[in-house]
mmCIF file of C-alpha atoms in Angstrom:
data_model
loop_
_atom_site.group_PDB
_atom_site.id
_atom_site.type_symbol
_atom_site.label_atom_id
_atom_site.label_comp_id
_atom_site.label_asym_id
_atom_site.label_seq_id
_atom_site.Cartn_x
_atom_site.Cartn_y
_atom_site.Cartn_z
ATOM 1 C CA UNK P 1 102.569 92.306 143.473
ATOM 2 C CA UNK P 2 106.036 94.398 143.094
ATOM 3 C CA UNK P 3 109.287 93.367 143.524
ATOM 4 C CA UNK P 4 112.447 95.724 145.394
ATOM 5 C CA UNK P 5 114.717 96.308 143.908
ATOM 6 C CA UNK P 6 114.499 95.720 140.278
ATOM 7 C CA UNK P 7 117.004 94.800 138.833
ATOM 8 C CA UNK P 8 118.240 92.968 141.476
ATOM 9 C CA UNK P 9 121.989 92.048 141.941
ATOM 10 C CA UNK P 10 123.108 88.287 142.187
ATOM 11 C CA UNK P 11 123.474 87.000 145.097
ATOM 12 C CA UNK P 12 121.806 89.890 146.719
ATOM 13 C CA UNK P 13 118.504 90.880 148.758
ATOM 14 C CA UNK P 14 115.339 90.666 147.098
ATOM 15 C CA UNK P 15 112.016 91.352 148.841
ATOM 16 C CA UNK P 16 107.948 91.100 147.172
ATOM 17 C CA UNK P 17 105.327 92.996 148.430
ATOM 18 C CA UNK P 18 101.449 91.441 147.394
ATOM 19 C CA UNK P 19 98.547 93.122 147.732
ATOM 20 C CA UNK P 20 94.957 90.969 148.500
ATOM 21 C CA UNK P 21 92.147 92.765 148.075
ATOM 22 C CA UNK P 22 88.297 92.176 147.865
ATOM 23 C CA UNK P 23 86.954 94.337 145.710
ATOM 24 C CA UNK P 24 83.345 92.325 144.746
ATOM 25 C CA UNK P 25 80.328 93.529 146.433
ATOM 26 C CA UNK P 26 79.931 89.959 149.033
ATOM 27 C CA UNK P 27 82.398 88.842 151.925
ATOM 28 C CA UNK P 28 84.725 86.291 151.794
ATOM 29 C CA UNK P 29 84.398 83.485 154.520
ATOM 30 C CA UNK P 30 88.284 82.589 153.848
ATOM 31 C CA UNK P 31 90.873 84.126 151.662
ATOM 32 C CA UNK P 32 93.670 81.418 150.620
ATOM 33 C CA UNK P 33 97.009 82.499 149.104
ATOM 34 C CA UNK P 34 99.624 80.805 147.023
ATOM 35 C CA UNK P 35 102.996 82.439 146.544
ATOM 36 C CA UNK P 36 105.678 80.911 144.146
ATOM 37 C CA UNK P 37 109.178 81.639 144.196
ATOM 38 C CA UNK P 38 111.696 81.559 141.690
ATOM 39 C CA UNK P 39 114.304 78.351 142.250
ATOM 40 C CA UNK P 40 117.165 81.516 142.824
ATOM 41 C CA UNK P 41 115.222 82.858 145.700
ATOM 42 C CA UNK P 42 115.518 81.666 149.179
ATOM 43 C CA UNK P 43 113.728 83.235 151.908
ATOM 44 C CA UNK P 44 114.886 84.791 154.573
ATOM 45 C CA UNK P 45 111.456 86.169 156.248
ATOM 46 C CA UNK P 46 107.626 87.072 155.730
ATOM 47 C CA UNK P 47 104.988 88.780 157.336
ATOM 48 C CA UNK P 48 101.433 89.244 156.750
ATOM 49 C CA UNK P 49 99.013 92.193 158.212
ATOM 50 C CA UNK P 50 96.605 89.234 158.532
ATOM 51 C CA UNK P 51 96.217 86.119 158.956
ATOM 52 C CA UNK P 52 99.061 83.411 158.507
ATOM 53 C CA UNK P 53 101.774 82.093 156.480
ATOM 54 C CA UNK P 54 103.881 78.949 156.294
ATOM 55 C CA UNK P 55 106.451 78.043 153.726
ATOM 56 C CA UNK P 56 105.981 75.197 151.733
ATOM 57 C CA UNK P 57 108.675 72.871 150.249
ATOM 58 C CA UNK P 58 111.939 73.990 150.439
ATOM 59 C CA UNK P 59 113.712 77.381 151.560
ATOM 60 C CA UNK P 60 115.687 77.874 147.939
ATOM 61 C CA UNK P 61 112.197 78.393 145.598
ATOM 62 C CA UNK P 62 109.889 76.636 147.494
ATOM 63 C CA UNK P 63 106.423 78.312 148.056
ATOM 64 C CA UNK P 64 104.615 80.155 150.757
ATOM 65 C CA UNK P 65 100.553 79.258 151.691
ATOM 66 C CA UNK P 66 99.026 81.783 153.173
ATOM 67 C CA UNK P 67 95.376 81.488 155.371
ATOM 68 C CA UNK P 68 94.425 85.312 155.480
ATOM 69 C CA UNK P 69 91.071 84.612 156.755
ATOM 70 C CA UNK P 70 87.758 85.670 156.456
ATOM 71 C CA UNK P 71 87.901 88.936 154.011
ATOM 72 C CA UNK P 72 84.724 91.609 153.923
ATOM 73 C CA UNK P 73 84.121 94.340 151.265
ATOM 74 C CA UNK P 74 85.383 97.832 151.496
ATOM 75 C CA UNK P 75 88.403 99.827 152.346
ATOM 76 C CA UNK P 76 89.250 97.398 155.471
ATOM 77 C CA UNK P 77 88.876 94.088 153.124
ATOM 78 C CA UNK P 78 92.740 94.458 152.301
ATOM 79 C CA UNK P 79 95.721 92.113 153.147
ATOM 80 C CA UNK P 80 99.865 92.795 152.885
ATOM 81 C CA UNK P 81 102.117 90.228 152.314
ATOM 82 C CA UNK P 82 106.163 90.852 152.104
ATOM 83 C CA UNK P 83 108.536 88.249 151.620
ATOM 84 C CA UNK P 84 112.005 88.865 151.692
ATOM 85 C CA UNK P 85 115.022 86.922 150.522
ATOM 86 C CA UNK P 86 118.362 86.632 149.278
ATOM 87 C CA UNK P 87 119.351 85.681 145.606
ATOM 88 C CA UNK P 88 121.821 83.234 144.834
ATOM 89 C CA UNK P 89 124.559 83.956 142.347
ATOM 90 C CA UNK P 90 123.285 83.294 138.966
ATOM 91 C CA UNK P 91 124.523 85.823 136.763
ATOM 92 C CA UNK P 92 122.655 87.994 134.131
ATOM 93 C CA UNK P 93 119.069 86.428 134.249
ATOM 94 C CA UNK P 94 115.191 87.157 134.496
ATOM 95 C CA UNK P 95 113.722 85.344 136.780
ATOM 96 C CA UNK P 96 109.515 85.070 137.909
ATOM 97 C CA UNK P 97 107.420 84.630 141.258
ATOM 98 C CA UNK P 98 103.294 84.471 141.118
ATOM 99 C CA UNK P 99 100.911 84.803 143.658
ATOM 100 C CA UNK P 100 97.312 83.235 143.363
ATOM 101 C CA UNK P 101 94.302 83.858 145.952
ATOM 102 C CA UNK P 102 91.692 81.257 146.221
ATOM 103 C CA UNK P 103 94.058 79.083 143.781
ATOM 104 C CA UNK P 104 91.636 76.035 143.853
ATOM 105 C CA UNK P 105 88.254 78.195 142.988
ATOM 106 C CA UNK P 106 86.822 76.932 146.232
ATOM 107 C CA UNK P 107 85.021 80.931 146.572
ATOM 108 C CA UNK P 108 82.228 81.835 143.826
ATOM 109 C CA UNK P 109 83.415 85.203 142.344
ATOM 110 C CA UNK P 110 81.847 87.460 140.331
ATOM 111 C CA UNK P 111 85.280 87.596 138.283
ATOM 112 C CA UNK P 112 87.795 84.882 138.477
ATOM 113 C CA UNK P 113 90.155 86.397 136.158
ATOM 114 C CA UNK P 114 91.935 88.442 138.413
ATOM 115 C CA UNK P 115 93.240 86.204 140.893
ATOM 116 C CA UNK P 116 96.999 86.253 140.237
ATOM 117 C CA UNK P 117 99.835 88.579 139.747
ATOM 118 C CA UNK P 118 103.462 88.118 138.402
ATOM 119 C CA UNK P 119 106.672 89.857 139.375
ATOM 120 C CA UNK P 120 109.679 89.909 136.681
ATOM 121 C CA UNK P 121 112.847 90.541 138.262
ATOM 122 C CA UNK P 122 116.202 91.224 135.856
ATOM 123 C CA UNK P 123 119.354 90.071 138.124
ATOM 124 C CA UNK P 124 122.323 91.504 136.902
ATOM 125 C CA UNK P 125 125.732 89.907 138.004
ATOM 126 C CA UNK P 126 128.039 93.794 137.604
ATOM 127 C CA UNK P 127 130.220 92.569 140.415
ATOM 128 C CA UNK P 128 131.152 89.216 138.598
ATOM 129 C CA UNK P 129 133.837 91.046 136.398
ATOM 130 C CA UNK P 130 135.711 92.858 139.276
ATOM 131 C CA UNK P 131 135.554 89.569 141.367
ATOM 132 C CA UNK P 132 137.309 87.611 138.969
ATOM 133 C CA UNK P 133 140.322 89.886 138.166
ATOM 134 C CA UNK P 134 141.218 90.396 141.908
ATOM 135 C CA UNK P 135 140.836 86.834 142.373
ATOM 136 C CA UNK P 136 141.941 83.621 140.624
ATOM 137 C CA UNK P 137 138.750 81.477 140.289
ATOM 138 C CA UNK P 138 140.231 78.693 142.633
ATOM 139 C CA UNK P 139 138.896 80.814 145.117
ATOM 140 C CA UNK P 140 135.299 79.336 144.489
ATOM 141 C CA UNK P 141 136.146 75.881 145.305
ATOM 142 C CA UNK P 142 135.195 74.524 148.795
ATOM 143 C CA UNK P 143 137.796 75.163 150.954
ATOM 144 C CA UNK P 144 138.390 73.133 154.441
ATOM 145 C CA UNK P 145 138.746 75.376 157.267
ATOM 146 C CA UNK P 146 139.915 74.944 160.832
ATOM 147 C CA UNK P 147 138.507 77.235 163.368
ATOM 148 C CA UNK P 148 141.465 78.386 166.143
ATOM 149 C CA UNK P 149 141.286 76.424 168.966
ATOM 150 C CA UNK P 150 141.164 79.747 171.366
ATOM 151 C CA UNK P 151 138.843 81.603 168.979
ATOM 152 C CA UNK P 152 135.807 79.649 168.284
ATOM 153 C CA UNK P 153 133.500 82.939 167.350
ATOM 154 C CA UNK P 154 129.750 82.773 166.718
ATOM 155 C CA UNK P 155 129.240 79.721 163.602
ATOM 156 C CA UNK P 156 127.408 81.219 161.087
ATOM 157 C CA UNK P 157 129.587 84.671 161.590
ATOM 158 C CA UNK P 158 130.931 85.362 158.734
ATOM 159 C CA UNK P 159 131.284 89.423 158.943
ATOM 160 C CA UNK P 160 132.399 89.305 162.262
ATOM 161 C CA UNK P 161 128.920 91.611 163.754
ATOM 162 C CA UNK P 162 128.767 89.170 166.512
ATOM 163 C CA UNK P 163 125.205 88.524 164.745
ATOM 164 C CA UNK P 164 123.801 85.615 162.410
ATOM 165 C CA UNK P 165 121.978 86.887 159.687
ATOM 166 C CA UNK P 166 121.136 87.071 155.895
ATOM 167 C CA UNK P 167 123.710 89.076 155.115
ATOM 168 C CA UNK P 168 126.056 86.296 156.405
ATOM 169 C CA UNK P 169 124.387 83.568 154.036
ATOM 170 C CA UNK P 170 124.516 86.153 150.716
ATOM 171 C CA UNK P 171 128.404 86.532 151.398
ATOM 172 C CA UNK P 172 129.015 83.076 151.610
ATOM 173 C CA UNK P 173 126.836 82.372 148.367
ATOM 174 C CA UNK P 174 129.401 85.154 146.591
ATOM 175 C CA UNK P 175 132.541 83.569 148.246
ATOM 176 C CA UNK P 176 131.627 80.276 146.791
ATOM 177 C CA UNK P 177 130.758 81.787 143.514
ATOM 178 C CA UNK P 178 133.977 83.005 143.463
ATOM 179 C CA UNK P 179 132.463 86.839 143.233
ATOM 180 C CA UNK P 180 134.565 87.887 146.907
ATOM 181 C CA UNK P 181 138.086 86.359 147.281
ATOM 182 C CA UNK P 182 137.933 86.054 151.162
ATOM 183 C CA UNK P 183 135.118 86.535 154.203
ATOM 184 C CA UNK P 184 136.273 88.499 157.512
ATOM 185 C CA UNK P 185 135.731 85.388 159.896
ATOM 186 C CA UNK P 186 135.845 82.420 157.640
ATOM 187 C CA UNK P 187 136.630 80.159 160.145
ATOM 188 C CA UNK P 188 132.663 80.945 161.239
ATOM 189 C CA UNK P 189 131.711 79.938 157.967
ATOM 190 C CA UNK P 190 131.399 76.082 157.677
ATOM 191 C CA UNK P 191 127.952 75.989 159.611
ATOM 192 C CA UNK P 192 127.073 71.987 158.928
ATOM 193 C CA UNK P 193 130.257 70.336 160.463
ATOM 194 C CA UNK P 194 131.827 69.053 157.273
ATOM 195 C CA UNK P 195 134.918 71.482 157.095
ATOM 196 C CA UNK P 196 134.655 72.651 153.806
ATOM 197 C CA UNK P 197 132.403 76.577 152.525
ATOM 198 C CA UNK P 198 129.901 75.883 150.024
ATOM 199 C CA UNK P 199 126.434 76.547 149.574
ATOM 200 C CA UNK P 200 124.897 73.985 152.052
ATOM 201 C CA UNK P 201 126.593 76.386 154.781
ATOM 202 C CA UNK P 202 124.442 79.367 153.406
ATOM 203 C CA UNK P 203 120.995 77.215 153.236
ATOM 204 C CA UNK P 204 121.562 76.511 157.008
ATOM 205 C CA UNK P 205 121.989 80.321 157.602
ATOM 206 C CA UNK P 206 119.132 81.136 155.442
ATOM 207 C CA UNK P 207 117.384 78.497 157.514
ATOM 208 C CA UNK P 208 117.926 79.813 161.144
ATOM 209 C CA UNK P 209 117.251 83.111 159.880
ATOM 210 C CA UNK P 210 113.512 81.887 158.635
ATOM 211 C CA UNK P 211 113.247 80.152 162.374
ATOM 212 C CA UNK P 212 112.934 76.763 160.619
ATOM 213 C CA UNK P 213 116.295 75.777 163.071
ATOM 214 C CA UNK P 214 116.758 76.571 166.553
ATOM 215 C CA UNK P 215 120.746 75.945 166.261
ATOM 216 C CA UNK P 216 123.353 75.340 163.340
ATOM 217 C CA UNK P 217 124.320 71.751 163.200
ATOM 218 C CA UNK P 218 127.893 72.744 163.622
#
């Protein structure tokens, strides 16, 4: 398993690549993998080149479970996994995610010691610095906002793209942390109807991103 990129900024991307791989000399009726996040990652996507994948538990460090089905032996006996995500603001840190195959022993192996892998990431918070001395830090507290009545724009919006991303989600996360002083359409920003930016706004983003909503609330 690797991590990109590393170090990682707070409050930025952050995206693991695993690598499954049968390398014993028998087939593998079912391949089972267990990816754990770090409680400062949520996700924001996955993919698998086989097989399929479900997260598990929450979208802020909750887990993914992937079936990759049955595996044989050889070159074609391979599986990739990427997960992507965004990292909320924490400041200077190191933080860990693990992936297991067959996490329960329910295949015999030849070698069960090499079922897991473990990505250190070092998240560096460089922009925190800058932030502050451009901005005065009441600019991190939940602020209410009233869209215009004749320009509702696209909730979730942030950047003004006309488009509902991640990137959307990370700069609310910063604007909250108080690491950005404003966001270009902040009236787009309050996404679950209460009136106010925080980070429940950037979960819901993260959220409809994933395809775990059809709609934001607000």
């Amino acid at each position: 398993m690797s991590d990109a990129p590393d170090p990682a900024p707070s409050g930025g991307a952050l995206t693991y690549s695993i690598q499954v791989t049968n390398i014993g000399a028998s087939p593998s009726p079912s391949v089972r993998l267990l990816f754990s996040a770090p409680a400062a990652f949520s996700y924001t996507g996955f993919s698998t080149s086989r097989g399929a994948c479900a997260i598990v538990g929450a979208v802020a460090g909750g887990g993914l479970d992937c079936d990759l089905g049955p595996f044989g032996t050889g070159p074609a006996a391979t599986a990739a996994v990427t997960v992507s995500g965004a990292l909320l603001p924490i400041g200077d840190a190191s933080i860990e995610a693990t992936a297991a195959v067959d996490p329960f022993s329910v295949i015999a192996e030849t070698n069960e010691a090499n079922n897991s892998a473990t990505a250190n990431t070092t998240v560096y918070s460089g922009q925190a610095s800058t932030a502050t001395a451009a901005a005065p830090t009441a600019t991190a507290t939940a602020t209410p906002v009233e869209p215009p009545a004749s320009q509702p724009g696209l909730t979730g919006d942030v950047d003004c793209n006309d488009a509902v991303d991640s990137r959307d989600a990370t700069l609310v996360l910063q604007y909250v942390a108080g690491l950005i002083s404003s966001l270009a359409c902040s009236e787009n920003a309050h996404t679950n109807g209460d009136g106010t930016i925080n980070a429940a706004d950037a979960m819901l983003i993260l959220q409809r991103q994933a395809g775990l909503l059809s709609r934001l609330p607000a």
